[in-house]
XYZ file of C-alpha atoms in Angstrom:
92
model
C -127.079 -95.988 40.618
C -124.504 -96.152 43.427
C -123.864 -93.959 46.452
C -120.466 -93.022 47.926
C -120.671 -95.960 50.364
C -120.957 -98.508 47.521
C -124.684 -99.188 47.978
C -126.724 -99.972 44.867
C -130.135 -98.335 44.276
C -132.671 -99.901 41.924
C -136.363 -99.733 41.030
C -138.567 -102.783 41.450
C -142.246 -103.056 40.588
C -144.730 -105.497 42.093
C -147.778 -106.648 40.186
C -151.319 -106.790 41.499
C -153.095 -108.943 38.932
C -152.610 -107.131 35.620
C -151.853 -103.782 37.282
C -148.782 -102.366 38.996
C -149.267 -102.877 42.720
C -146.213 -100.957 43.890
C -143.214 -99.188 42.412
C -140.364 -98.761 44.884
C -136.700 -97.835 45.147
C -134.610 -100.425 46.964
C -131.090 -100.056 48.316
C -128.739 -103.026 48.434
C -125.745 -102.697 50.792
C -122.309 -102.755 49.192
C -121.054 -105.129 51.872
C -123.486 -107.669 53.259
C -127.100 -107.714 54.277
C -130.517 -107.730 52.671
C -131.936 -104.975 50.509
C -134.572 -102.590 51.855
C -137.144 -100.215 50.415
C -136.171 -96.567 50.795
C -138.827 -94.872 48.640
C -142.291 -96.202 47.766
C -144.329 -94.645 44.964
C -147.711 -93.141 45.694
C -149.937 -93.920 42.683
C -147.082 -93.424 40.207
C -144.643 -95.656 38.362
C -140.890 -95.046 38.607
C -138.893 -95.403 35.389
C -135.316 -94.302 36.115
C -133.170 -92.889 38.905
C -129.934 -90.950 39.357
C -128.164 -88.955 42.046
C -127.729 -85.230 41.590
C -124.279 -83.677 41.288
C -123.040 -80.170 42.016
C -125.854 -77.615 42.194
C -128.417 -80.416 41.854
C -127.610 -81.798 45.296
C -125.055 -84.478 46.105
C -127.486 -86.306 48.403
C -130.546 -85.911 46.195
C -132.010 -88.840 44.290
C -133.998 -87.940 41.165
C -136.738 -90.323 40.005
C -138.333 -90.051 36.579
C -141.970 -91.087 36.373
C -143.433 -93.266 33.639
C -146.816 -92.591 32.070
C -148.259 -95.968 31.047
C -151.987 -95.529 30.333
C -154.268 -97.153 31.396
C -152.080 -98.496 34.223
C -151.033 -95.081 35.539
C -152.875 -91.809 35.888
C -151.935 -88.249 35.009
C -149.845 -87.953 38.217
C -147.327 -90.433 36.792
C -145.538 -87.868 34.640
C -142.491 -85.800 35.404
C -139.825 -86.056 38.065
C -139.653 -86.621 41.818
C -136.790 -85.498 44.024
C -135.889 -87.221 47.310
C -133.202 -86.035 49.740
C -131.484 -89.185 51.015
C -128.676 -87.432 52.869
C -126.011 -89.701 51.369
C -123.606 -88.570 48.649
C -123.541 -90.197 45.240
C -120.601 -92.201 43.983
C -117.979 -90.023 42.299
C -118.173 -89.749 38.531
C -115.333 -91.371 36.678
């Protein structure tokens, strides 16, 4: 997903042997520069992300969690909400 400044947000997972070592949201600048981690999962696996609109918060990033037994536990179900303080790209 993109923010109003043209930055791209994506989920990347790192492996630790046969298990997921880390699931993180990275932001890649719309201009130049390297990407950086902005959100790191805590014992969960991220599956999808989107910015909120309207009453759901223009600067709020929503992250769906993926249940993938036996690699993830019961905590890896549902939705996380992170206030990034940056507006989402306008909908077309």
